[in-house]
Amino acid sequence: MRKSGLSMDDLARHLGLSRATVSFALNGRTDVRISEATRARVVAAARELGYRPHAGAQSLAAQRTDLIGFVTDIPASPFGGGIIHGAQAAAWRRHKLLLIVSSEGDPEIEATGVEMLLDRRVEGLVYATQMHRVATLPAAVEAVPTVLVHCTSDRPGAVSVLPDEVEGGYAATRRLLAAGHRRIGLVNLAAGLPASTGRRSGYERALTEAGLELEPALVRQGDATATTGYDLAARLLDLADPPTGLFCATDRMAMGAYDAAKERGLRIPEDVAVVGFDNQEIVAAYLRPALTTVALPFAEMGVAAVEMLAATAAGERVLDRTLTGRLVERASV
Amino acid sequence: MRKSGLSMDDLARHLGLSRATVSFALNGRTDVRISEATRARVVAAARELGYRPHAGAQSLAAQRTDLIGFVTDIPASPFGGGIIHGAQAAAWRRHKLLLIVSSEGDPEIEATGVEMLLDRRVEGLVYATQMHRVATLPAAVEAVPTVLVHCTSDRPGAVSVLPDEVEGGYAATRRLLAAGHRRIGLVNLAAGLPASTGRRSGYERALTEAGLELEPALVRQGDATATTGYDLAARLLDLADPPTGLFCATDRMAMGAYDAAKERGLRIPEDVAVVGFDNQEIVAAYLRPALTTVALPFAEMGVAAVEMLAATAAGERVLDRTLTGRLVERASV
DNA sequence: GCGCATAACTAAAACGCTTAAACGCACCGG
DNA sequence: CCGGTGCGTTTAAGCGTTTTAGTTATGCGC
């Protein structure tokens, strides 16, 4: 067995001080007076002997765990990984650790996970989804302040941080307009999804602002796959008066659109310009030519979630937040 | 403030029992005798009153945290997400929770993260990388049993679980051979990487076994991008006697190879068959035609890591493990 | 030389559980 | 009626911290 680490008691005894003094010194507390000399001596001894505070015991005594629960269906996917990272960074800044439960979308894992998190006495819960959707939270989350990321819920008191889909659609379309395109097709997601509705209204706003007529024939929708992207783009490009710019609501769909264009001998961006959405590196950056696309502000969303949790804990009243993404310029426009 | 949950003490008092009895009953201990009636009464009351054990206090008292540290550069990427999921599943099976630190490859985050994990008294550490490589572990990991996943280290005592690259390369090449191809090109990763070396020797073994001559001209290498994949594949296809089958060491490279083939008017798989490696859903499944590729056994690797940690804790001597992936058949052969 | 701040530190009670050891009691054989 | 044996439960000692409420010295004014 490895030398099992010394306790604060050991350290205090070694220094001929009381546990209390050591605790005060180590925590650098200013509301209690410890001579500078003693403080330094304690800190030095702690470092030298490799003393490690026992976070669990601290939690028990101090009545706070510094733990934030993070439940998500993200990790195994390329979507929204930034949320975790942003959340972790924000948590660390507050000396808190993220306790992550990766549900892979399985409600049972989710429920069990939340239970485990509550047993660990997490101070708050972040519930993040990879797709912008309406989520059904396990009932147990009631027990603790919760912030939803990338999703909403009808559960009262649950606050969300969401990407600004409208602004994203607007930015994408504006980019095509700026490149001189006047007939712009929209390869959209299936109707009803927040992402679909939002991106479309951004698209429409941009066109309207540019003084263009909205043509229903230029808007198609389907699921988020490359195959569907191919089909929808093909139909648009086969129109008598085809668009010269394509806004695809998903990088995956853009991937399909590339194929449709190439099959027709159309060069990107010379003959048809394409803007995607999601900035999935693996697709966007490696498509040929590389895809200009809209990146959702995932990291910022993660940060916001943790900050909102902190604000809630501090007794502030917290409201939903919407964060805007940014256009990533590459070579497809 | 929310009703802050009742303690085991409260529960015991409510039942007119001692804390010890409640503890025994709730933990279903068989080494101590509690009447069935009492046990049932306790469990019922606990459920009814919504009693939640305080995991932190349990850890302190029982001298085990049931926490496993998981340090990785994976989450924000599409690679190896399965490792986390497998590890989590295996951990849960043992009533342990994963404490994940997402380093994004930043050594400073990694070091701080490990410190935090040690403060939480994790019982072991899993260190997982998204790329098969040699890792430099923060010094602090010495303090605790550690298992490396998808990487190796020179640090003594650190055990690894690795994918069988050779077997993967062998399977991919065999698939092409089975389809009748006799001239098979290898679009490989840069030399020196374990993935590159392994996949290549699998490729060579398959060819040799099939009684074919190894032709150095059919093997090209470069970095893992689609662009490089395009370049290397193009050179192979422009050979006087071009290969009819292409084994790409990466799905991304296969993505580039597709472009090279299409540009030359070659149909996949009729004119040239392609097998990838990695099974990155987003690329492999949505490429047209969908890519046949080798999937690394990530989930199993995660499971293995946690099991090895458990074995170590149980005092067993643990050795490196190698797990083999599987061929995912789609439409490119 | 006394009373009093003040600075520096200590004692001890939590925090919510686990667990080894002790306890009381009913039952049994003799 | 007595000693032993199990069974069901309790007592109490931790686990490693934090924190409240002290307790000692020391210096200072008068």
Coordinates of C-alpha atoms in Angstrom, one line a residue, chain A residues 97-239:
Chain A
L97 CA -15.6 20.6 -10.5
L98 CA -17.9 19.2 -13.1
L99 CA -19.4 15.8 -12.5
I100 CA -20.3 14.7 -16.0
V101 CA -23.0 12.1 -16.8
S102 CA -22.9 11.0 -20.4
S103 CA -26.3 9.7 -21.2
E104 CA -26.1 9.0 -24.9
G105 CA -29.7 9.9 -25.0
D106 CA -30.8 7.0 -22.8
P107 CA -33.5 8.2 -20.4
E108 CA -32.7 5.5 -17.9
I109 CA -29.0 6.4 -17.8
E110 CA -30.1 10.0 -17.4
A111 CA -32.4 9.3 -14.5
T112 CA -29.9 7.1 -12.7
G113 CA -27.2 9.6 -13.4
V114 CA -29.2 12.5 -11.9
E115 CA -29.8 10.4 -8.8
M116 CA -26.1 9.8 -8.4
L117 CA -25.4 13.4 -8.9
L118 CA -27.9 14.3 -6.2
D119 CA -26.4 11.8 -3.9
R120 CA -23.1 13.6 -4.4
R121 CA -24.8 16.8 -3.4
V122 CA -24.1 18.7 -6.6
E123 CA -24.9 22.4 -6.1
G124 CA -26.5 22.7 -9.5
L125 CA -27.2 20.9 -12.6
V126 CA -26.5 21.7 -16.2
Y127 CA -28.5 19.7 -18.7
A128 CA -27.0 20.0 -22.2
T129 CA -28.2 18.5 -25.5
Q130 CA -26.5 18.2 -28.8
M131 CA -29.5 19.1 -30.8
H132 CA -31.6 22.2 -30.2
R133 CA -34.8 20.6 -28.9
V134 CA -37.4 20.4 -26.2
A135 CA -36.1 18.1 -23.4
T136 CA -37.9 16.0 -20.9
L137 CA -36.0 16.2 -17.7
P138 CA -35.9 13.5 -15.1
A139 CA -38.2 14.5 -12.2
A140 CA -35.4 14.5 -9.7
V141 CA -33.8 17.6 -11.1
E142 CA -36.4 19.6 -9.2
A143 CA -34.2 19.1 -6.1
V144 CA -31.5 21.5 -7.4
P145 CA -31.1 24.6 -9.5
T146 CA -30.9 23.6 -13.1
V147 CA -29.9 25.3 -16.3
L148 CA -30.7 23.9 -19.7
V149 CA -28.3 24.3 -22.5
H150 CA -29.3 24.0 -26.2
C151 CA -32.8 22.9 -25.2
T152 CA -35.9 24.0 -23.4
S153 CA -38.3 22.4 -21.1
D154 CA -41.8 23.1 -19.9
R155 CA -40.8 22.4 -16.3
P156 CA -41.2 25.7 -14.4
G157 CA -38.2 27.3 -13.1
A158 CA -35.8 25.7 -15.5
V159 CA -33.8 28.3 -17.3
S160 CA -32.2 27.9 -20.7
V161 CA -29.2 29.2 -22.6
L162 CA -29.8 28.9 -26.3
P163 CA -28.0 29.8 -29.5
D164 CA -29.5 32.5 -31.6
E165 CA -30.7 30.5 -34.6
V166 CA -32.2 33.5 -36.3
E167 CA -29.1 35.6 -36.1
G168 CA -27.2 32.6 -37.5
G169 CA -29.5 32.2 -40.4
Y170 CA -29.3 35.9 -41.0
A171 CA -25.5 35.9 -41.0
A172 CA -25.3 33.0 -43.4
T173 CA -27.7 34.6 -45.8
R174 CA -26.1 38.0 -45.6
R175 CA -22.8 36.4 -46.5
L176 CA -24.2 35.1 -49.7
L177 CA -25.9 38.4 -50.5
A178 CA -22.6 40.2 -49.9
A179 CA -21.0 37.9 -52.5
G180 CA -23.6 39.2 -55.0
H181 CA -26.0 36.4 -55.0
R182 CA -29.6 37.3 -55.6
R183 CA -31.2 33.9 -55.9
I184 CA -30.5 32.0 -52.7
G185 CA -31.8 28.6 -51.9
L186 CA -32.4 27.3 -48.4
V187 CA -31.8 23.6 -47.7
N188 CA -33.5 23.5 -44.4
L189 CA -34.1 21.1 -41.6
A190 CA -37.5 19.5 -41.1
A191 CA -40.2 22.0 -40.1
G192 CA -41.0 22.4 -36.4
L193 CA -37.6 22.2 -35.0
P194 CA -36.4 25.4 -33.3
A195 CA -33.3 25.3 -35.5
S196 CA -35.3 25.0 -38.6
T197 CA -37.7 27.8 -37.8
G198 CA -35.0 30.1 -36.5
R199 CA -32.6 29.7 -39.3
R200 CA -35.3 30.1 -41.8
S201 CA -36.6 33.4 -40.4
G202 CA -33.0 34.7 -40.3
Y203 CA -32.8 33.8 -44.0
E204 CA -36.0 35.5 -44.8
R205 CA -35.2 38.6 -42.8
A206 CA -31.9 39.0 -44.7
L207 CA -33.6 38.6 -48.1
T208 CA -36.3 41.0 -47.2
E209 CA -33.9 43.6 -45.9
A210 CA -32.0 43.2 -49.2
G211 CA -35.3 44.0 -51.0
L212 CA -35.7 40.6 -52.4
E213 CA -38.9 38.7 -52.9
L214 CA -39.3 35.5 -50.9
E215 CA -39.7 32.5 -53.2
P216 CA -41.2 29.5 -51.5
A217 CA -39.8 27.3 -54.3
L218 CA -36.3 28.1 -53.1
V219 CA -36.9 26.7 -49.7
R220 CA -36.8 23.0 -49.2
Q221 CA -36.7 20.9 -46.0
G222 CA -35.9 17.4 -44.8
D223 CA -33.8 15.6 -42.3
A224 CA -30.3 16.5 -41.4
T225 CA -28.4 14.0 -43.5
A226 CA -26.1 14.3 -46.4
T227 CA -28.4 12.2 -48.5
T228 CA -31.3 14.6 -47.9
G229 CA -29.0 17.5 -48.5
Y230 CA -28.1 16.0 -51.8
D231 CA -31.7 15.5 -52.8
L232 CA -32.9 18.9 -51.8
A233 CA -30.0 20.7 -53.4
A234 CA -30.4 18.6 -56.5
R235 CA -34.0 19.7 -56.9
L236 CA -33.0 23.4 -56.4
L237 CA -30.2 23.2 -58.9
D238 CA -32.5 21.5 -61.4
L239 CA -34.9 24.4 -61.3

